[in-house]
Each structure stands twice: as structure tokens, then as C-alpha cells.
Coordinates of C-alpha atoms and ligand atoms in Angstrom, one line a residue:
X173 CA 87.4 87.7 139.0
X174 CA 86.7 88.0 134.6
X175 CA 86.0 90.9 133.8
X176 CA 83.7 91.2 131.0
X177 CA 84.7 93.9 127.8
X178 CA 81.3 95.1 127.3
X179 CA 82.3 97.1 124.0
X180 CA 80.1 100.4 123.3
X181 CA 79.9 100.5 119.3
X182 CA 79.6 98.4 116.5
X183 CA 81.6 98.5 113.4
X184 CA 81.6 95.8 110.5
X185 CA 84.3 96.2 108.3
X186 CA 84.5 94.9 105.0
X187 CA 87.0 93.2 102.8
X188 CA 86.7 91.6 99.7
X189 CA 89.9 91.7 97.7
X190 CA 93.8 90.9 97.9
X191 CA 94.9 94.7 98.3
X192 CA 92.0 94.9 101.4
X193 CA 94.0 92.5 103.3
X194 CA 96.8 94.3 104.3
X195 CA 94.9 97.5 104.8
X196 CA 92.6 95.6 107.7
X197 CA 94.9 94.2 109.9
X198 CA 96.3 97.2 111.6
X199 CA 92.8 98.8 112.1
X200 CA 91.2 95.3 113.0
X201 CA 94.2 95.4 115.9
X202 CA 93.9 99.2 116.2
X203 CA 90.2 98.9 116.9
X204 CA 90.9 96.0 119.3
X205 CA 92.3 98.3 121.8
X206 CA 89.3 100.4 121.7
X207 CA 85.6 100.5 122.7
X208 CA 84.5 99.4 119.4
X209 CA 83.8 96.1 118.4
X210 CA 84.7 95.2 114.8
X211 CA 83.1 92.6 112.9
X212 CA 84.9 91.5 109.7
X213 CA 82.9 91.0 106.7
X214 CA 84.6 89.4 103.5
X215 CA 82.9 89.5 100.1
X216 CA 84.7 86.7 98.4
X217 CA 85.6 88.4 95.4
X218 CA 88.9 87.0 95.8
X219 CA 89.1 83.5 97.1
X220 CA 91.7 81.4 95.7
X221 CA 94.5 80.5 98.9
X222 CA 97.2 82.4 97.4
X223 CA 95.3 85.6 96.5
X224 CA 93.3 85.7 100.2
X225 CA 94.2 83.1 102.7
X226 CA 97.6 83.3 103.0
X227 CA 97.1 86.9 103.5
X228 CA 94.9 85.9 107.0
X229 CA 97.4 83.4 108.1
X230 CA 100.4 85.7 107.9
X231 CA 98.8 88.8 109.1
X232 CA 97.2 87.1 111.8
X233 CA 93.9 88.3 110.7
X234 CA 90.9 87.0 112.1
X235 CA 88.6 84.8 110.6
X236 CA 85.8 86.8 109.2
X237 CA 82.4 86.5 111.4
X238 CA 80.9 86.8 107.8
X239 CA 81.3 85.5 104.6
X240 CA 79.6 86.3 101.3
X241 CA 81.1 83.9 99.3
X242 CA 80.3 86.2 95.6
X243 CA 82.9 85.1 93.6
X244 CA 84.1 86.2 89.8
X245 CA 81.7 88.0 87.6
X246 CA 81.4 90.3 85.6
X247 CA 81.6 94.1 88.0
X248 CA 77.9 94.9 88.2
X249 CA 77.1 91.6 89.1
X250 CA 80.0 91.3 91.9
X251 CA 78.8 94.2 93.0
X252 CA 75.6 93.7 93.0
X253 CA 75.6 90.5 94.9
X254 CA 77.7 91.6 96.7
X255 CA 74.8 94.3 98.1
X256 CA 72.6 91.7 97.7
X257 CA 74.5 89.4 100.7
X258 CA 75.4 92.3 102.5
X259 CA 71.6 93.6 102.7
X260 CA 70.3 91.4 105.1
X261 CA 73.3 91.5 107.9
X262 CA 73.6 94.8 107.9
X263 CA 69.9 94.7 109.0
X264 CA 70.4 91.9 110.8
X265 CA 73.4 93.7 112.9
X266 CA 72.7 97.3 113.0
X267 CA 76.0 98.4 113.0
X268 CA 77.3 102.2 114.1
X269 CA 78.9 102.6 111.0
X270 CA 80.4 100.3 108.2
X271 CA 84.3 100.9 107.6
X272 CA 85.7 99.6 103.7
X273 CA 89.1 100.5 102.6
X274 CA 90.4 100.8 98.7
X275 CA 88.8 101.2 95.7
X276 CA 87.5 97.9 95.4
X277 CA 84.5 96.4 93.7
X278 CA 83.7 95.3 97.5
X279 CA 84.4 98.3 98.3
X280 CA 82.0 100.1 96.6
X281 CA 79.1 97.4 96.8
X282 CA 79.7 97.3 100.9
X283 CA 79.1 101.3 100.7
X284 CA 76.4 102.0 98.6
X285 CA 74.4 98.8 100.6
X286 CA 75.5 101.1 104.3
X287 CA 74.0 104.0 102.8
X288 CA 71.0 102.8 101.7
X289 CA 70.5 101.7 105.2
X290 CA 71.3 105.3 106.1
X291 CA 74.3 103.5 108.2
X292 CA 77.4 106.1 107.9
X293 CA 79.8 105.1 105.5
X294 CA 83.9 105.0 106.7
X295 CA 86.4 105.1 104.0
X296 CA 90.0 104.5 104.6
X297 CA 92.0 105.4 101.4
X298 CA 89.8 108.3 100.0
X299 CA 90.5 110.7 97.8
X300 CA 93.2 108.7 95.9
X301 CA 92.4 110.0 91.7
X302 CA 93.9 108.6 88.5
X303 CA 91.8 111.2 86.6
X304 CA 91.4 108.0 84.1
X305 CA 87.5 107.1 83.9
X306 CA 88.2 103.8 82.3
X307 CA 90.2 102.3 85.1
X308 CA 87.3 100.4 87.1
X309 CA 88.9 101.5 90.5
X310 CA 88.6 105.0 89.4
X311 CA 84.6 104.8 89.5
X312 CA 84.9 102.8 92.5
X313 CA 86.8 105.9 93.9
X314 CA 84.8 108.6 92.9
X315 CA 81.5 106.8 94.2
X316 CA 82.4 105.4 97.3
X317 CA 83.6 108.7 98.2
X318 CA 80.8 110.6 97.7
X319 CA 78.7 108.3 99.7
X320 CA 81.4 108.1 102.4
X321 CA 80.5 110.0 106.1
X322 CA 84.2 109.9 106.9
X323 CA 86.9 109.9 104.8
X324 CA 90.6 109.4 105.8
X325 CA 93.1 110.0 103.3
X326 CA 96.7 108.9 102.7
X327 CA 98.5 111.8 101.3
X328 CA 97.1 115.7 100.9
X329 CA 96.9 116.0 97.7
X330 CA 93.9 113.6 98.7
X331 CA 92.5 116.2 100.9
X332 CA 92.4 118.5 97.4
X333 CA 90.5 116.6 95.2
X334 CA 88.3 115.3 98.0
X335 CA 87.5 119.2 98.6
X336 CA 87.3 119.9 94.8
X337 CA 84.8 117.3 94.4
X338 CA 82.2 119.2 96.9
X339 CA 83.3 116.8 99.9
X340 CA 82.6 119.2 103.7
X341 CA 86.1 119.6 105.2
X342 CA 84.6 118.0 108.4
X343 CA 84.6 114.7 107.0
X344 CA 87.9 114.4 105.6
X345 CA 90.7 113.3 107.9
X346 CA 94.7 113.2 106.9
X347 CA 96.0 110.3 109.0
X348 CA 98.2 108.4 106.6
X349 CA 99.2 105.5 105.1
X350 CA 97.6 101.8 106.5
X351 CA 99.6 99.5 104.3
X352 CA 102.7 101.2 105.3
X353 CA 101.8 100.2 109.1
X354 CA 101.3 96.5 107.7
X355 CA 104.5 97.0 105.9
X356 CA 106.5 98.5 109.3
X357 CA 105.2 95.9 111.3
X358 CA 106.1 93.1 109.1
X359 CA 108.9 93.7 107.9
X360 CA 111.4 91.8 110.1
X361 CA 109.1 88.9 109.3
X362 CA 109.3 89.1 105.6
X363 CA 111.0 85.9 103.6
X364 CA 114.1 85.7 102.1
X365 CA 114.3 86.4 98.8
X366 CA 116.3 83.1 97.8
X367 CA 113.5 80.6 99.1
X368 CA 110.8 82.4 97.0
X369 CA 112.8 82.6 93.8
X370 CA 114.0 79.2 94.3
X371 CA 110.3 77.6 93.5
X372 CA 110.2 79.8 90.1
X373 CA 109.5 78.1 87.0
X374 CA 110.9 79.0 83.5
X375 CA 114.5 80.6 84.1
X376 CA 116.3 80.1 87.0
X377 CA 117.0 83.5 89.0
X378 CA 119.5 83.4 90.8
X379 CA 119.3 85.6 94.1
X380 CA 122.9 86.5 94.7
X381 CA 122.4 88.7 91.8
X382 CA 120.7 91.4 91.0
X383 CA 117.1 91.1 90.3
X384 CA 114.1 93.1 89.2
X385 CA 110.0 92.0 89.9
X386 CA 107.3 92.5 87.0
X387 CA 103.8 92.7 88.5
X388 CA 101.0 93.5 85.9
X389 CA 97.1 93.0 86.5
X390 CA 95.5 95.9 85.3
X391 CA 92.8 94.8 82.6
X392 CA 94.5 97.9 80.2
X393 CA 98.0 96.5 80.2
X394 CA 96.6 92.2 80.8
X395 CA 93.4 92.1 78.6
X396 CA 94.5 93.5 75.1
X397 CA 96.3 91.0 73.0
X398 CA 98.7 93.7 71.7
X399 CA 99.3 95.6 74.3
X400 CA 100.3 92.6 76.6
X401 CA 102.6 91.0 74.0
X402 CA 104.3 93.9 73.6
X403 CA 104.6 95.0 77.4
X404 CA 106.1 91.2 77.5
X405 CA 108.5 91.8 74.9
X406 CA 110.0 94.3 76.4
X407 CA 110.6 92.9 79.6
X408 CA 111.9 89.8 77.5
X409 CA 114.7 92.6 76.1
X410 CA 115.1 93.8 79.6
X411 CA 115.5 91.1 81.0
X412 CA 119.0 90.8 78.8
X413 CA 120.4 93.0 81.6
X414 CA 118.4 92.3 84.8
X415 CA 116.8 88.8 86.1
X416 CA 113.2 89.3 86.1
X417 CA 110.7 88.0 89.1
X418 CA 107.5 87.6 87.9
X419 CA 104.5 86.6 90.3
X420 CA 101.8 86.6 87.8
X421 CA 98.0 87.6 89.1
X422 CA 95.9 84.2 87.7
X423 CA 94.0 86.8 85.5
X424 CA 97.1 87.7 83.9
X425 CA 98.4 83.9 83.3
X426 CA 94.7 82.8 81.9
X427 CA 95.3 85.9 79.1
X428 CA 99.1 85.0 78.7
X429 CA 98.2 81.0 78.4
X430 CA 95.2 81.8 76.1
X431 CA 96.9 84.2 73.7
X432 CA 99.7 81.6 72.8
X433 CA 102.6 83.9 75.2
X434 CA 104.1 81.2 77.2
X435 CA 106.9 80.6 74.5
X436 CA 107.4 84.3 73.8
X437 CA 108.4 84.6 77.9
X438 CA 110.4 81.8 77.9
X439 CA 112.9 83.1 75.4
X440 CA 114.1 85.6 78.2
X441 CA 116.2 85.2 82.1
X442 CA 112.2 85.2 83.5
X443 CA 110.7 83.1 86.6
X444 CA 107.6 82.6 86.5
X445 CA 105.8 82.7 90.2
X446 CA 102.4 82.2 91.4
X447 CA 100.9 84.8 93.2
X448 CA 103.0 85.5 96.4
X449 CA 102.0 85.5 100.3
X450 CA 102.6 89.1 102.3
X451 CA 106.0 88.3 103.8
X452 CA 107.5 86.4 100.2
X453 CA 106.4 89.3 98.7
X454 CA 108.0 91.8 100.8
X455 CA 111.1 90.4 101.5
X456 CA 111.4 90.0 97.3
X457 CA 110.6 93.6 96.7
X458 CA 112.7 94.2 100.0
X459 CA 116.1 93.0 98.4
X460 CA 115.0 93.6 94.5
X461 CA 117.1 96.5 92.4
X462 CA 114.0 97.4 90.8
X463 CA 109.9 96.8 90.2
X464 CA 108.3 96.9 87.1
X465 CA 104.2 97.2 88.1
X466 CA 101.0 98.4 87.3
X467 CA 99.3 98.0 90.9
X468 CA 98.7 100.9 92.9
X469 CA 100.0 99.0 96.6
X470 CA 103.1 98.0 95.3
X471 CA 103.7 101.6 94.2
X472 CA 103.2 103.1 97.8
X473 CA 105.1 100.3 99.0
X474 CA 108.5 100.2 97.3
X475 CA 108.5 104.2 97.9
X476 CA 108.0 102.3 101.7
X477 CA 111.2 100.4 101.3
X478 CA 113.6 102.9 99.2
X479 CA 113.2 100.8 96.0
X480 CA 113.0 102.0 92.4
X481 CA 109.5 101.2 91.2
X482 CA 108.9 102.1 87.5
X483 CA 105.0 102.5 86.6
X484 CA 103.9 100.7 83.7
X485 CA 100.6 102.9 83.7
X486 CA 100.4 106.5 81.8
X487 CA 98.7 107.6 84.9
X488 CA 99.0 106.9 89.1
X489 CA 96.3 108.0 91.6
X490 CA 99.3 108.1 94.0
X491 CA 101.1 110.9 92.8
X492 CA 103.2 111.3 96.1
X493 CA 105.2 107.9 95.4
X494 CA 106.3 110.3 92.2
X495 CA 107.0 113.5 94.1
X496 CA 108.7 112.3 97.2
X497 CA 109.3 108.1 96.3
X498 CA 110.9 106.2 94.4
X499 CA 108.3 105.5 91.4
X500 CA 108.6 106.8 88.1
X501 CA 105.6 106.5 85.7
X502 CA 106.8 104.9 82.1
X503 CA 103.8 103.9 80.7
X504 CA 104.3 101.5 77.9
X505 CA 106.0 102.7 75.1
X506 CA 109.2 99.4 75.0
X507 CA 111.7 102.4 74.2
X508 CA 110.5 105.0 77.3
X509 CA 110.6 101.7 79.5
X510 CA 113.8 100.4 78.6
X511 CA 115.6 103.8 78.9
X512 CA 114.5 103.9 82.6
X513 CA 115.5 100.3 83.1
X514 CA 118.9 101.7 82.1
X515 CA 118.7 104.9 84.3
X516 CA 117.8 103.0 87.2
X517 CA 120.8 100.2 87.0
X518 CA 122.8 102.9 86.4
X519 CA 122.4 105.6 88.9
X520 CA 119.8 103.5 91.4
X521 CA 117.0 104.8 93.3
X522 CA 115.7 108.4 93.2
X523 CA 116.2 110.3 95.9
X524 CA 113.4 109.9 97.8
X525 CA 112.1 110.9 101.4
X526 CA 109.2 109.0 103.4
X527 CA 106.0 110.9 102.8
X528 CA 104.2 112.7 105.9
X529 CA 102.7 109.8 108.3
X530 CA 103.9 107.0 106.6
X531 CA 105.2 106.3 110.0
X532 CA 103.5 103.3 111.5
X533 CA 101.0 104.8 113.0
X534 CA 98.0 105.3 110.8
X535 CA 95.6 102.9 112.2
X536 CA 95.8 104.6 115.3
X537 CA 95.0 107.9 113.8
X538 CA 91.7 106.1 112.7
X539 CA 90.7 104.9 115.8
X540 CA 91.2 108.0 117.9
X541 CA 89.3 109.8 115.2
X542 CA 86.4 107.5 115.2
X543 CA 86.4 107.2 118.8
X544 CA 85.5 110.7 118.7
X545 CA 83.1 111.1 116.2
X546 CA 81.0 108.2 117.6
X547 CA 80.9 109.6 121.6
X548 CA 80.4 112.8 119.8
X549 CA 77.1 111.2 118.1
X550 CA 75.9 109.6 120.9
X551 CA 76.0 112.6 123.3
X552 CA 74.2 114.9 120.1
Ligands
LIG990 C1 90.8 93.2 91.7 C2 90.5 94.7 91.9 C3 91.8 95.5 91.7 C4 92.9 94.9 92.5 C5 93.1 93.4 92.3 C6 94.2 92.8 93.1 C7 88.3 95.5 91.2 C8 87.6 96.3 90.1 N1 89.6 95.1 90.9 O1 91.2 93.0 90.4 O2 91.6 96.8 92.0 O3 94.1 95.6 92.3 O4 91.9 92.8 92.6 O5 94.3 91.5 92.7 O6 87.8 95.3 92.3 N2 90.5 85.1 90.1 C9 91.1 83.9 90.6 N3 91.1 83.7 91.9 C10 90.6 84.6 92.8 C11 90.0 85.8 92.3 C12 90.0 86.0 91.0 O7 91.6 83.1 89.9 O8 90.7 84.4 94.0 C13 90.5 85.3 88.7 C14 89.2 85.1 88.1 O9 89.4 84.5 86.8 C15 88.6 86.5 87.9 C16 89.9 87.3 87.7 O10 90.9 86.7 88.4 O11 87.7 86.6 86.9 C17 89.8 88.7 88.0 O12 89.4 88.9 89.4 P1 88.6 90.2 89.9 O13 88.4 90.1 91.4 O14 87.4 90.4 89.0 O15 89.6 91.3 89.6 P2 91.1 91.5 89.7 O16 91.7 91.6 88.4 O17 91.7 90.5 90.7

């Protein structure tokens, strides 16, 4: 005899972006063993293989029900088609609630579109603050939270500026870090280092040896002709000491190729990657001596793994990685960078402890919670 799993609630969760994809997958399995049905929405802000579809494949996400195809743009008008796709199915589908994650431009689009269906609003990552208005996730932050009906948080400080910023208690729930339940469960899956930095182009870099990753996207560090040539000379100079890995976001390679910066890399030991897949990725920062980044994942995730992470941002909305990880935040000035190059292949990683629920586990947390507050709805 079939039985049939007659599912109580709806929930359409939304993704849009690289960092998204790796947040869904353990609540899209989380929610699986529950009685809510999730539908997956992506935006199609990013598209290219490399930057979402590897991401599906190796995380064994499933296909999205929904796709809104948006593309590039300029923010407000991502945003706003975004909200302009998103519209209709929401009406169309009448979910319970809609769950986004991050700081997105998806996310915020998918949010503001909920609300003005008066559909509650779920975020997973709130609270998270740079302080730095002219970030474009910081805005995304600050809004989506705001609009948000429940708002789960990855570290306590959070909590605090949640609170601060008029949010009820009620709606705020501590449950930990999602990425780092994507990173537990992956992690004996992750690639081997030597494959990946066997395809780089430019220097060879040669995995038997130490090795340190450069990530950089953010438009502040990328989009500035100065700034950029002179973050890239200094990792030229550092590179004098330590092998650089660097999987460049397409973003960052259009600005390096159109401000004449191919040559100035090529005069130091630095591969040149595409964009890596989850488990090349991981297993790279896995067996790397130290990160150089601007991203705010990669951050979390090498205080995750134990590894030094050095912040090439004068702020981080993730101040835990600083107070209990591994990350240190340089900013950009080439003689503050280089001296913590030197500290780190000196003395290696701070000494640094896993934060509170970074334990695997946070997806659960979510659905038990949501669990609740939907049969608690529906007997009010
Ligand atoms: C976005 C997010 C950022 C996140 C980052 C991760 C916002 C405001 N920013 O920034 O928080 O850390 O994703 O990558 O939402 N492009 C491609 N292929 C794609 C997608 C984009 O080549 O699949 C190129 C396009 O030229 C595009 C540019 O990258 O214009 C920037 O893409 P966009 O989604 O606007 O922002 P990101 O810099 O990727």
C-alpha cells in the first residue's frame, strides 16, 4: 500500500545568488523531513555554470520548481524584476510564508514582493551589520530585516542589533550557522587541493607547498582602478613568500582585463582560477596556510576549518569570525596587509574556538522553530 505525504504548509524559498546556494541545501533537506512543503524559487541573478550550477549538482539541490530568469543589471532593476517575476507566483501559490537567506539583491526583492502580499517574511542570516551604508548588502540587510516576520540569526551579537534596530524579541531566533551545516556535511567530499590548482593558468602552484587563496569581489576593492591595482600589487609582493590561489569572480576578471592588469599579475608566483565549484573550493581553503578575501562566507568558513583568513575589508558584518575565529580584518593599506601575511607564516592561525551552534545542526533549529510558529498560527 503507497502512502501518500499529504504535507500541511507551504513554503517557497528563494535563491538567487552564489552565496544562497550553500545556505539552502540543508534547510531544503531539513524541511524535507517535515510537514512543510518547500518550493524553490531561483531569481537568476547569477547564472553562469560555475557561479550556480555546479553548486545544485554538488549539493544535491533540487531543481528549482521556479525560475525567474532576471539576469545582470543594474541593483534596482534586478531587484525590481526580480518583484516583478516573483509577483504573480506568489499569487499564484499562496504560500504560508516565503523563507530567503543572505543579504542578497534576491534577497531583498523576494521579501519586499512577500510583504506586499502580506505573506510573512522568513529570514535566515539576519541581523548580520557592517555598519558601512555603501556596501550594497548592508541596505539589503537593514531592509530585509525590517520587513522580516521571523528572523534567525547566526551569532548573538545579531540578536543585539536586531533588538537595537526596534525588531520584537519574539521574532528573532538564535539557531546558528547554515553554511557551516553545508560545510560539516561536505566536507569529507571536498576535492583535493592538487587537481584544482593543477588547471591554474599564469604560475604554476605547486600543492606540495604551502599556499595561500586571494578571493576579492566586493565592488569597493574590484571596481576602482586604483584601489584594485594596488590591492594586486601587494599580493604580487606577497606572493614572493607564499604561492597565491586565485579563483577570480567574472566581475573581478572583466575589471582586471579592462584596466590593462593581466601583465601586472603575471609578474608574481599567482594561478589564475575560474570561479570554483563547493567541494574544489573547500578542499583548497581546507589544506591552504592562509586566505586573503573580501567575501563575507568565506570568512565564516575558514574560522569553520581553523584557517587563517585575513580580511581585505576595513569593516566585517561577522564580527565573531574576529572574536572567536581565525580572521583578522587588514583592510588595504599594502604595508598593514603584508605585515600580517608575515605574522600569519610565522606563528599560524590564531587561536580560535568554534562559535556557539556552528555545530551542524542549524537547519534543524529552523525547522523545529517554524514548525511551531505555523501550528501555532493555524490553531490562533
Ligand atoms: C553578488 C551579491 C554579493 C555576493 C556575490 C557573490 C548583491 C548586491 N551582491 O555580487 O553579495 O557576495 O554575488 O558572487 O546581490 N556575472 C556573471 N555571471 C553570473 C552572474 C554575474 O558573469 O552568473 C557578472 C556580470 O557581469 C554581472 C557581475 O558579474 O554584472 C556582477 O554580478 P551581480 O549579481 O550583480 O553581483 P556580484 O558581484 O556577483
Amino acid at each position: 500500500m503507497t502512502t501518500v505525504n499529504v504535507k500541511k504548509w507551504k513554503i517557497i524559498c528563494v535563491v538567487g545568488a552564489r552565496p544562497n546556494f550553500m545556505k539552502i541545501a540543508p534547510i531544503l533537506s531539513a524541511l524535507r523531513e517535515s510537514p512543510i512543503d518547500a518550493l524553490l524559487v531561483h531569481t537568476g541573478q547569477h547564472y553562469d555554470q560555475n557561479l550556480s550550477a555546479s553548486f545544485f549538482d554538488q549539493l544535491n539541490i533540487p531543481a528549482p520548481q521556479k525560475h525567474l530568469n532576471v539576469g545582470s543589471g543594474s541593483h534596482s532593476n534586478q531587484i525590481a524584476e526580480v518583484m516583478k517575476r516573483f509577483d504573480p507566483l506568489l499569487v499564484e501559490e499562496k504560500p504560508d510564508a516565503v523563507l530567503v537567506v543572505g543579504d542578497v539583491n534576491s534577497t531583498l526583492a523576494a521579501a519586499i514582493a512577500a510583504t506586499k502580499r502580506n505573506i510573512p517574511v522568513v529570514h535566515v542570516e539576519a541581523g548580520l551589520r557592517s555598519n558601512d551604508r555603501a556596501m550594497p548588502e548592508e541596505i539589503n540587510r537593514i531592509l530585509t530585516d525590517q520587513i522580516a516576520d521571523v528572523l534567525y540569526t547566526t551569532e548573538r551579537q545579531a540578536g543585539d542589533n536586531l533588538l537595537r534596530e526596534g525588531i520584537p524579541p519574539q521574532r528573532i531566533v538564535f539557531v546558528g550557522n547554515v553554511m557551516v551545516d553545508t560545510l560539516r556535511n561536505n566536507l569529507d567530499r571536498a576535492k583535493p587541493p592538487r587537481e584544482t590548482l593543477a588547471t591554474a593558468v599564469g604560475a604554476p602552484i605547486d600543492s606540495a607547498l604551502p599556499y595561500g587563496i586571494l578571493t576579492l569581489h566586493r565592488p569597493s576593492n574590484v571596481d576602482a582602478r586604483d584601489t584594485l591595482e594596488q590591492l594586486l600589487q601587494t599580493i604580487v609582493e606577497a606572493s614572493e613568500r607564499i604561492q597565491i590561489a586565485f579563483p577570480a569572480h567574472p566581475r573581478t576578471l572583466a575589471r582586471i582585463e579592462a584596466f590593462g592588469f593581466l601583465p601586472l599579475l603575471s609578474r608574481g608566483q599567482i594561478g589564475l582560477l575560474p570561479p570554483l565549484g563547493y567541494l574544489e573550493m573547500l578542499g583548497l581553503m581546507a589544506g591552504a596556510k592562509l586566505v586573503l578575501t573580501d567575501s563575507g562566507g568565506i570568512q565564516e568558513e575558514t574560522t569553520a576549518l581553523g584557517v587563517p583568513c585575513l580580511t581585505l575589508r576595513e569593516n566585517t558584518e561577522r564580527p565573531i569570525t574576529i572574536s572567536q575565529g581565525t580572521n583578522t580584518l587588514v583592510g588595504t593599506d599594502p604595508h598593514v596587509v603584508q605585515q600580517a601575511i608575515a605574522e600569519v607564516l610565522s606563528h599560524g592561525a590564531k587561536q580560535g574556538r568554534t562559535p556557539e551552534y556552528w555545530d551542524g545542526n542549524a537547519a534543524k533549529r529552523i525547522m523545529a522553530d517554524l514548525v511551531n510558529r505555523l501550528a501555532g498560527e493555524t490553531q490562533q
